[in-house]
JSON list of C-alpha atoms in Angstrom, two decimals:
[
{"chain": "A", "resi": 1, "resn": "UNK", "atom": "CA", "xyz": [0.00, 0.00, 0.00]},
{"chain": "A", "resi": 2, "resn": "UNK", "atom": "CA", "xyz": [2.77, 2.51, 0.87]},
{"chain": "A", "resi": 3, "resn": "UNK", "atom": "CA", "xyz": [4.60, 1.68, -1.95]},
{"chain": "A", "resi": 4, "resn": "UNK", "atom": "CA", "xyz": [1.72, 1.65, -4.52]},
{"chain": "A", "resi": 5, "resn": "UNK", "atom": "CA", "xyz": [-0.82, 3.37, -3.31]},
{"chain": "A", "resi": 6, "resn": "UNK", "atom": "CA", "xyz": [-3.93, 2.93, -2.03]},
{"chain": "A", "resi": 7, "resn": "UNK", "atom": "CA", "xyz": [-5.88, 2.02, -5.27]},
{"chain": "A", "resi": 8, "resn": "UNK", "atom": "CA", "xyz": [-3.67, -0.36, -5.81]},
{"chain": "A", "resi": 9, "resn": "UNK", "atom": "CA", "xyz": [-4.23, -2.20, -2.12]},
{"chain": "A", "resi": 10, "resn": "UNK", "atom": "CA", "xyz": [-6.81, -4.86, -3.78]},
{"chain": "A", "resi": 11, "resn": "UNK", "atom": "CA", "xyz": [-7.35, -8.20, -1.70]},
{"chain": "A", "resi": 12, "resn": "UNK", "atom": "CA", "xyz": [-5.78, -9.84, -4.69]},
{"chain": "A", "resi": 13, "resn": "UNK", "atom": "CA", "xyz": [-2.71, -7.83, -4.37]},
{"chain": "A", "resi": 14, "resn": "UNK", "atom": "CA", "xyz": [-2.75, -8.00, -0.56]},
{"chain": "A", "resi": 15, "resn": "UNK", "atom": "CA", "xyz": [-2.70, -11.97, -0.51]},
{"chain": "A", "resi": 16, "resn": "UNK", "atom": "CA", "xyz": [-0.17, -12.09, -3.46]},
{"chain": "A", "resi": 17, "resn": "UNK", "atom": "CA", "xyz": [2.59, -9.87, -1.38]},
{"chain": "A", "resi": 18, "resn": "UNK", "atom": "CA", "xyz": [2.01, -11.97, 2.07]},
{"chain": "A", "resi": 19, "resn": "UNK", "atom": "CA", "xyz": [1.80, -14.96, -0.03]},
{"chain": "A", "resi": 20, "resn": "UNK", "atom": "CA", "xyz": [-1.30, -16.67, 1.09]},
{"chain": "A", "resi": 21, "resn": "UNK", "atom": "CA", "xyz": [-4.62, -17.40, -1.32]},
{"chain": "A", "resi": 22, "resn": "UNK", "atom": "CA", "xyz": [-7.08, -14.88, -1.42]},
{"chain": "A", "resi": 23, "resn": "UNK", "atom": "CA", "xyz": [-9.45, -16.72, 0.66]},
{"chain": "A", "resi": 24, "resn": "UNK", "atom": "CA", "xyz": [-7.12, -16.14, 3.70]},
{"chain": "A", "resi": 25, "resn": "UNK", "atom": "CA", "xyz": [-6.69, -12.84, 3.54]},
{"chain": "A", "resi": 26, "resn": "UNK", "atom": "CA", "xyz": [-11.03, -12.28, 3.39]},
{"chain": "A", "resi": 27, "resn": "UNK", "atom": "CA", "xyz": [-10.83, -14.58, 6.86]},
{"chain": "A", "resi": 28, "resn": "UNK", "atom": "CA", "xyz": [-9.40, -11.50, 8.40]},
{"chain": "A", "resi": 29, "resn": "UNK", "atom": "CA", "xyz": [-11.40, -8.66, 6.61]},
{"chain": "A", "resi": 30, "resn": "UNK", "atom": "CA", "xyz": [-14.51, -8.62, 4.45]},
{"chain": "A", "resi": 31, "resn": "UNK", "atom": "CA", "xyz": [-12.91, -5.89, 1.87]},
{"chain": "A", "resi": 32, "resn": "UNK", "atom": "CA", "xyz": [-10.11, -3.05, 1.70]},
{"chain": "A", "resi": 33, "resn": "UNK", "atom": "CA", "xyz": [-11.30, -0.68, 4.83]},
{"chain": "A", "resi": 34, "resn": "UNK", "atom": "CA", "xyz": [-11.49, -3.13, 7.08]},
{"chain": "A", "resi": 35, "resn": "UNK", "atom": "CA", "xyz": [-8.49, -4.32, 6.20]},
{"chain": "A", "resi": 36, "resn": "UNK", "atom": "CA", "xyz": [-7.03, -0.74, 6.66]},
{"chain": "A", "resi": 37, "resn": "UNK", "atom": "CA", "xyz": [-8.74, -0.38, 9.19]},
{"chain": "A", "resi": 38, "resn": "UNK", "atom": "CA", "xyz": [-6.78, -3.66, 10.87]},
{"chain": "A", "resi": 39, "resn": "UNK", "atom": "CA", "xyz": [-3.67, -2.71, 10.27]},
{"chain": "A", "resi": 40, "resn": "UNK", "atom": "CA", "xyz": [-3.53, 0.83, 12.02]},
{"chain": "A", "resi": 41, "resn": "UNK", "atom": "CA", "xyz": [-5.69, -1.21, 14.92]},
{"chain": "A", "resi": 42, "resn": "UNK", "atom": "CA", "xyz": [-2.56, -3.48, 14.75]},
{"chain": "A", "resi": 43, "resn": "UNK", "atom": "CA", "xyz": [-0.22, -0.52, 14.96]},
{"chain": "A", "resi": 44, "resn": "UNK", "atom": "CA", "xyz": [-2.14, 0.75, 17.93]},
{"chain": "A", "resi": 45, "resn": "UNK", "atom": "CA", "xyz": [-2.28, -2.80, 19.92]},
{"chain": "A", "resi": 46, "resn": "UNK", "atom": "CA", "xyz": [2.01, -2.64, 19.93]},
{"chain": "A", "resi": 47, "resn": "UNK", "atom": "CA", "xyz": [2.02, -0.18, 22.62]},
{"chain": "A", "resi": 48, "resn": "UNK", "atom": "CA", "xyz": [-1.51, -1.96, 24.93]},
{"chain": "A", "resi": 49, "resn": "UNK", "atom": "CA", "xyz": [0.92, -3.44, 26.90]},
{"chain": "A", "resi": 50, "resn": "UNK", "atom": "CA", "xyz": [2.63, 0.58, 28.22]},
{"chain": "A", "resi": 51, "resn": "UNK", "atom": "CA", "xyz": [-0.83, 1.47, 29.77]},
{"chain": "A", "resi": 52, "resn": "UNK", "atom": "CA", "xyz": [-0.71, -1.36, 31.74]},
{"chain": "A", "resi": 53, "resn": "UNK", "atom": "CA", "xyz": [2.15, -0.07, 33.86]},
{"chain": "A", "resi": 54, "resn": "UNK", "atom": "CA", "xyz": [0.86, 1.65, 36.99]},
{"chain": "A", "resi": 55, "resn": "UNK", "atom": "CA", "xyz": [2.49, 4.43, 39.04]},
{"chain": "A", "resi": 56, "resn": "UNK", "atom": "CA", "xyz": [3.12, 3.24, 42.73]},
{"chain": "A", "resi": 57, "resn": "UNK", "atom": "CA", "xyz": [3.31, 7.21, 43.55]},
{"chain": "A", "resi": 58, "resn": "UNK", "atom": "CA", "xyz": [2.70, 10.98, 41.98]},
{"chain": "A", "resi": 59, "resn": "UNK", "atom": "CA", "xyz": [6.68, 10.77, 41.58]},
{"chain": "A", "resi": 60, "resn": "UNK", "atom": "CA", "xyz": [7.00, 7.33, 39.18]},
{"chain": "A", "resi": 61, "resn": "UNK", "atom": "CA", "xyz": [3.92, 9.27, 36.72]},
{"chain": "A", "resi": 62, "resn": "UNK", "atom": "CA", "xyz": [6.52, 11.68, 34.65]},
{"chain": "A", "resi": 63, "resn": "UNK", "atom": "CA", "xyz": [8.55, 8.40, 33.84]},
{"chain": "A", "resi": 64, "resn": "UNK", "atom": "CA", "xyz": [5.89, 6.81, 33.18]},
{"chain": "A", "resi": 65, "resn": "UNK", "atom": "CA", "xyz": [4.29, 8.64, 30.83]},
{"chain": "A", "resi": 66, "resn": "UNK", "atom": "CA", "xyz": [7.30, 9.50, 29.55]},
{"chain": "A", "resi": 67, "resn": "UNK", "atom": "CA", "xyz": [7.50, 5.79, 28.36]},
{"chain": "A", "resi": 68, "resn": "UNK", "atom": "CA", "xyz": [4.51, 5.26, 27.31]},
{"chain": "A", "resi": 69, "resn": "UNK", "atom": "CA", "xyz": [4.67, 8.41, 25.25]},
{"chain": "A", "resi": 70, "resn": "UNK", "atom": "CA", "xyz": [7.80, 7.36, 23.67]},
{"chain": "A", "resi": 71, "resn": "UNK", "atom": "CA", "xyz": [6.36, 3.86, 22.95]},
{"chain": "A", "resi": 72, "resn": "UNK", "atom": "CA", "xyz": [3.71, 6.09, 20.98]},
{"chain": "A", "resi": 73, "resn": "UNK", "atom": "CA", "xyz": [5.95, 8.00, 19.62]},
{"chain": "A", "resi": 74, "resn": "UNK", "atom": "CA", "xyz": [8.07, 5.23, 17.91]},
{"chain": "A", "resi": 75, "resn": "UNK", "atom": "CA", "xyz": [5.18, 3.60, 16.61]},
{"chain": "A", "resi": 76, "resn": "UNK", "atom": "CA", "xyz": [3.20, 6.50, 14.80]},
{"chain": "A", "resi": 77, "resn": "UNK", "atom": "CA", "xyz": [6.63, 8.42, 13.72]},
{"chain": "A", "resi": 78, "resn": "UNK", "atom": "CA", "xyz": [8.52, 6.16, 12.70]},
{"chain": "A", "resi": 79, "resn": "UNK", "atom": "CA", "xyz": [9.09, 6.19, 8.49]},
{"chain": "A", "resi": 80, "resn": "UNK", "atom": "CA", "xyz": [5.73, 3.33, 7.87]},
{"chain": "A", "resi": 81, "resn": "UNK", "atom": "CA", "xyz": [3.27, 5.35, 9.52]},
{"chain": "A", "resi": 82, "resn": "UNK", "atom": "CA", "xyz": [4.73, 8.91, 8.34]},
{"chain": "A", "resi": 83, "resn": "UNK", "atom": "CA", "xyz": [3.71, 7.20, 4.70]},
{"chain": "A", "resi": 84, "resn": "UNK", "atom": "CA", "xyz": [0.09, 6.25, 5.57]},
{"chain": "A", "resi": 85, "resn": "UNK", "atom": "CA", "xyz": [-0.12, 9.72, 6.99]},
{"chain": "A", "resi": 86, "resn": "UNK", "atom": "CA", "xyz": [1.18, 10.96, 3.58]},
{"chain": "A", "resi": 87, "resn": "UNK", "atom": "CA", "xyz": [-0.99, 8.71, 1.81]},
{"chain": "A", "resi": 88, "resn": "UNK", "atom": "CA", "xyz": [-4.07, 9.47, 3.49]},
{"chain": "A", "resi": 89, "resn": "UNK", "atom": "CA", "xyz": [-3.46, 13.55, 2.72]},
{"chain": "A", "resi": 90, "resn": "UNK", "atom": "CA", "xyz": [-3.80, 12.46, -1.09]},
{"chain": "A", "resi": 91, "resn": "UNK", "atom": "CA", "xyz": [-6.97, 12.07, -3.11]},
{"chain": "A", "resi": 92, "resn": "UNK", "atom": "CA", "xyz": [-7.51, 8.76, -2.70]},
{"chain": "A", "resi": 93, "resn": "UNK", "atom": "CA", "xyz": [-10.80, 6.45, -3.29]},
{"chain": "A", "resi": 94, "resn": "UNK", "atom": "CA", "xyz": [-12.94, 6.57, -0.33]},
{"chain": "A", "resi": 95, "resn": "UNK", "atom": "CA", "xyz": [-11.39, 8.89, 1.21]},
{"chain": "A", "resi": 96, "resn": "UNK", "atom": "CA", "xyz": [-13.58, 9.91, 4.42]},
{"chain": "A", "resi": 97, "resn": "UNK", "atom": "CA", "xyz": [-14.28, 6.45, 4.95]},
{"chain": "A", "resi": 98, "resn": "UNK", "atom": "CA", "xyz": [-10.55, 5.73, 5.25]},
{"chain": "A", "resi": 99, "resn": "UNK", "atom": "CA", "xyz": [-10.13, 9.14, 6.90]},
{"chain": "A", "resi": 100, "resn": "UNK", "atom": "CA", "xyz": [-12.48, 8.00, 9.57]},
{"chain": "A", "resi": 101, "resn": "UNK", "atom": "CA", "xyz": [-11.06, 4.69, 9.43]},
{"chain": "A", "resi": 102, "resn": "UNK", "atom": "CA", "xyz": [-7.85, 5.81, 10.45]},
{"chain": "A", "resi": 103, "resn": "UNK", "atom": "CA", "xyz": [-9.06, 8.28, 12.98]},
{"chain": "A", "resi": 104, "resn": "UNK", "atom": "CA", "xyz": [-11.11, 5.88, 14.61]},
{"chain": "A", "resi": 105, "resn": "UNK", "atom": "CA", "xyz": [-8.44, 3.04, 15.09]},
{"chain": "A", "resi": 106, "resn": "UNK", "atom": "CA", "xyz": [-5.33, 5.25, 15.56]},
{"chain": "A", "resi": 107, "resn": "UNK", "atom": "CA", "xyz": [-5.98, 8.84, 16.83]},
{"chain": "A", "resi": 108, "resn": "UNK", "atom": "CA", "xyz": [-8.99, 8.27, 18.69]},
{"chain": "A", "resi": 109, "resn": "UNK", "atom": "CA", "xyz": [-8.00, 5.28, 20.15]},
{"chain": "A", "resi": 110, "resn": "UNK", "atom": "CA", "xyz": [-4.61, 6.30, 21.23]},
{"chain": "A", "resi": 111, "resn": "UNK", "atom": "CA", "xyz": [-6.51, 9.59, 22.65]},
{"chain": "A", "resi": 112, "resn": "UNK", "atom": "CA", "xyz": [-8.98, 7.17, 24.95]},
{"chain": "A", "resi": 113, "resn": "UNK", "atom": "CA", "xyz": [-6.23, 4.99, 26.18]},
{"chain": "A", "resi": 114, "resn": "UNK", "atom": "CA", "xyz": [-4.14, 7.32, 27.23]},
{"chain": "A", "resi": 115, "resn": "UNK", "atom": "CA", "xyz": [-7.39, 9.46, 28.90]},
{"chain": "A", "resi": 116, "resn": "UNK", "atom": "CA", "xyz": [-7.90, 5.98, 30.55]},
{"chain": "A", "resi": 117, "resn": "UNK", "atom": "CA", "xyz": [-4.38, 5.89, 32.03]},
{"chain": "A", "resi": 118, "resn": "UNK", "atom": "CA", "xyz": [-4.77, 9.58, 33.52]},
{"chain": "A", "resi": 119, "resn": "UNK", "atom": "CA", "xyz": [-8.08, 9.32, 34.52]},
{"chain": "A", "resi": 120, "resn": "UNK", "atom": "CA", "xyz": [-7.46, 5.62, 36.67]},
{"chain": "A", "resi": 121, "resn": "UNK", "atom": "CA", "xyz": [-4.23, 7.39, 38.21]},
{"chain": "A", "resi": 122, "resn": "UNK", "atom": "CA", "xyz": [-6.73, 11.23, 38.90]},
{"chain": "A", "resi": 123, "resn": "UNK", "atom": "CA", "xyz": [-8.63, 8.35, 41.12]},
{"chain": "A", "resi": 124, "resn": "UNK", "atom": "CA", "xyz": [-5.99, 7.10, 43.16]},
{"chain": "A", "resi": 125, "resn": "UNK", "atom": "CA", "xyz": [-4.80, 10.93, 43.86]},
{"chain": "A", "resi": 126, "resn": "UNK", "atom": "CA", "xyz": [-1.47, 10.60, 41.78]},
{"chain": "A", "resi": 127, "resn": "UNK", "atom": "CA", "xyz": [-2.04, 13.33, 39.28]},
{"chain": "A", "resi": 128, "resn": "UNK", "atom": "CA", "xyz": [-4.34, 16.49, 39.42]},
{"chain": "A", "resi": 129, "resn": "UNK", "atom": "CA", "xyz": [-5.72, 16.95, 35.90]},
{"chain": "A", "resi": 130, "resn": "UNK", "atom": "CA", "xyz": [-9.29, 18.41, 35.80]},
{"chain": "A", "resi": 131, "resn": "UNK", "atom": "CA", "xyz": [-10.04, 16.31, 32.50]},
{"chain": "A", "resi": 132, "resn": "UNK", "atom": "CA", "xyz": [-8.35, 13.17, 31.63]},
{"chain": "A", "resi": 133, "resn": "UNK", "atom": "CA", "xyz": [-10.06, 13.29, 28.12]},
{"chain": "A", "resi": 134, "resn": "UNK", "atom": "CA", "xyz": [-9.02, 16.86, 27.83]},
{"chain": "A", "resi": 135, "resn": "UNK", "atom": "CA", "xyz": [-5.27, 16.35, 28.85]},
{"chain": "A", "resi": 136, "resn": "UNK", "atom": "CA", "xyz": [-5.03, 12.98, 26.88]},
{"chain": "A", "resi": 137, "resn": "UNK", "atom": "CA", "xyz": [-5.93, 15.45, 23.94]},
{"chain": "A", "resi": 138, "resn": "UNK", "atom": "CA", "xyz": [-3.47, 18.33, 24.66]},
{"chain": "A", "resi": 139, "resn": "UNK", "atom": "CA", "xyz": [-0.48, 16.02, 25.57]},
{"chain": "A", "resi": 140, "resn": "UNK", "atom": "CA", "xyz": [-0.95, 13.84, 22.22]},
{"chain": "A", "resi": 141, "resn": "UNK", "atom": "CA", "xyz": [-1.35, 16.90, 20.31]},
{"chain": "A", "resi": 142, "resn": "UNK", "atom": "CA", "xyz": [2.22, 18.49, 21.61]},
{"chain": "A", "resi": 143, "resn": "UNK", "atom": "CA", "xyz": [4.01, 15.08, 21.91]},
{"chain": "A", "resi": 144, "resn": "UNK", "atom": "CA", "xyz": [2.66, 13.15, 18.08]},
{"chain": "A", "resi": 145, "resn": "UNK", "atom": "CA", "xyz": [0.55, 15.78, 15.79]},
{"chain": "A", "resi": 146, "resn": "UNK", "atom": "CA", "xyz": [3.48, 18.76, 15.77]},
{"chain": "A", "resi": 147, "resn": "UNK", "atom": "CA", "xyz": [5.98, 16.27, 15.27]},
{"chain": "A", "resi": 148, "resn": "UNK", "atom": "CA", "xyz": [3.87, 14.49, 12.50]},
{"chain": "A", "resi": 149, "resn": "UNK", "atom": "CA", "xyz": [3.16, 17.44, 10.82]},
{"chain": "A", "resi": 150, "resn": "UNK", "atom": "CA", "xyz": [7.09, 17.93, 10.55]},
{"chain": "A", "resi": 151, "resn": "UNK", "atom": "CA", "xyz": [8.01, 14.73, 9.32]},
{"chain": "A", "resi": 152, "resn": "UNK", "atom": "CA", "xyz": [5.23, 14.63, 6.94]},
{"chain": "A", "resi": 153, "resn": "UNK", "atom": "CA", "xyz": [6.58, 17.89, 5.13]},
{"chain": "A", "resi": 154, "resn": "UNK", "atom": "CA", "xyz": [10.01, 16.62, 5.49]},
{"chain": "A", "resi": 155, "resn": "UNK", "atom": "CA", "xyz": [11.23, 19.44, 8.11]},
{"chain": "A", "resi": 156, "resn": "UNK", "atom": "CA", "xyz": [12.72, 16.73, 10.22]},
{"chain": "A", "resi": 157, "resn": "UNK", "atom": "CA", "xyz": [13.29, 13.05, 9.86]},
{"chain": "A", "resi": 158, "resn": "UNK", "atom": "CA", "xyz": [11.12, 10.32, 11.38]},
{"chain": "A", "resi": 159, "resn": "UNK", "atom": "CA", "xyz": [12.22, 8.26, 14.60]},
{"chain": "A", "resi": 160, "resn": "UNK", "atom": "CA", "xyz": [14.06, 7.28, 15.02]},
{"chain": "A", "resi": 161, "resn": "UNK", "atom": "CA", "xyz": [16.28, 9.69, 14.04]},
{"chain": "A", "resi": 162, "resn": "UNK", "atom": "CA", "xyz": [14.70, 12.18, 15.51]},
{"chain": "A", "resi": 163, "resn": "UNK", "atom": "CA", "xyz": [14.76, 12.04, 19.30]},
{"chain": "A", "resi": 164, "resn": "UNK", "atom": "CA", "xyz": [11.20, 12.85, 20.63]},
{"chain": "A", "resi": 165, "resn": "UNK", "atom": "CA", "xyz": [12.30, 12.45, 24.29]},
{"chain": "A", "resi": 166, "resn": "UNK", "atom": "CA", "xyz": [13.08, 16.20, 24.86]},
{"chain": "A", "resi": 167, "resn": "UNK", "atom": "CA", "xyz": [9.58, 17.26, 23.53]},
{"chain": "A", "resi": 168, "resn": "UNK", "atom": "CA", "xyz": [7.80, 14.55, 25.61]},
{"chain": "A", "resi": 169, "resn": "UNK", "atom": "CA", "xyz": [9.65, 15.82, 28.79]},
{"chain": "A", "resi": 170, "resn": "UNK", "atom": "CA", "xyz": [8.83, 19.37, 27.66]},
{"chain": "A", "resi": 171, "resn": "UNK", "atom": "CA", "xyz": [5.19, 18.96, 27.29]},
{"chain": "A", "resi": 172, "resn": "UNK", "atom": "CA", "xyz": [5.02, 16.91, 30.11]},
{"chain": "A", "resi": 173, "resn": "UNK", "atom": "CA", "xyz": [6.59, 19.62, 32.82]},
{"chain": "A", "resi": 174, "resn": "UNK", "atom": "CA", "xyz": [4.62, 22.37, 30.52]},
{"chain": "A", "resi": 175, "resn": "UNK", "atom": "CA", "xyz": [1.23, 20.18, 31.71]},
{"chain": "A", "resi": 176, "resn": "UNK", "atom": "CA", "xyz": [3.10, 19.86, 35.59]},
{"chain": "A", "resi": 177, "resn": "UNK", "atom": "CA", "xyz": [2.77, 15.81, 35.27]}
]
């Protein structure tokens, strides 16, 4: 798909490249979008296992979330998903379906886990953030979407050459977490 293009991401062409019958590759989506669809989900479920860590203390949360930002970070900077977020800008068939596709299974779910992490740690007294859904928003948009935007014009090169850790410690004492 990133090399070719989304047009030319048929079911046919999918099983050919991964070398399996057709048949196999419809056992895991019924057409094109939900295999798209699949493979950011797939991109997402790498970094589950981060928001699983829980801080013992208010002092372990920075490091914390510092990691689990970073684990982000690899993931949707790196040079693969800087290309689906350059492919997606084109004209390309279906495009708010994929749009919303993409949104749905990368964006917005990276958005709610990480407003689940700060809201389960807002219970236990750790951090004070008045809305978990709210700062989940802000801290995604300093640490990923600048960043994104960067790479994606070519202003800086994609993790990881680029090291992201500065600007997730930034935003993260900018926020006081």
């Amino acid at each position: 798909m990133l090399q070719r293009g989304y047009a030319a991401m048929t079911m046919e062409a999918v099983a050919r490249q991964a070398g399996v019958a057709k048949k196999t590759v419809y056992r895991f989506a019924p057409d094109r979008e939900a295999l798209f669809g699949l493979i950011v989900k797939n991109w997402t479920d790498t970094f589950l296992p981060a928001f699983t860590t829980e801080a013992a203390s208010a002092e372990e949360v920075p490091a914390i979330l510092e990691a689990i930002l970073s684990t982000i970070a690899e993931r949707v900077l790196c040079e693969d998903a800087i290309g689906l977020f350059r492919l997606l800008v084109d004209d390309i068939p279906a495009r708010e379906d994929i749009l919303s596709i993409y949104d749905r299974n990368g964006v917005e779910r990276s958005r709610a886990l990480l407003a689940d992490w700060l809201a389960r740690h807002k219970v236990r007294g750790l951090i004070d953030v008045a809305d978990p859904t709210m700062a989940s928003d802000l801290i995604l948009s300093m640490v990923i979407a600048e960043p994104l935007r960067r790479i994606a014009l070519g202003l800086v090169e994609p993790l990881p050459a680029t090291d992201i850790r500065p600007r997730i410690k930034a935003a993260l004492a900018l926020l006081r977490l």
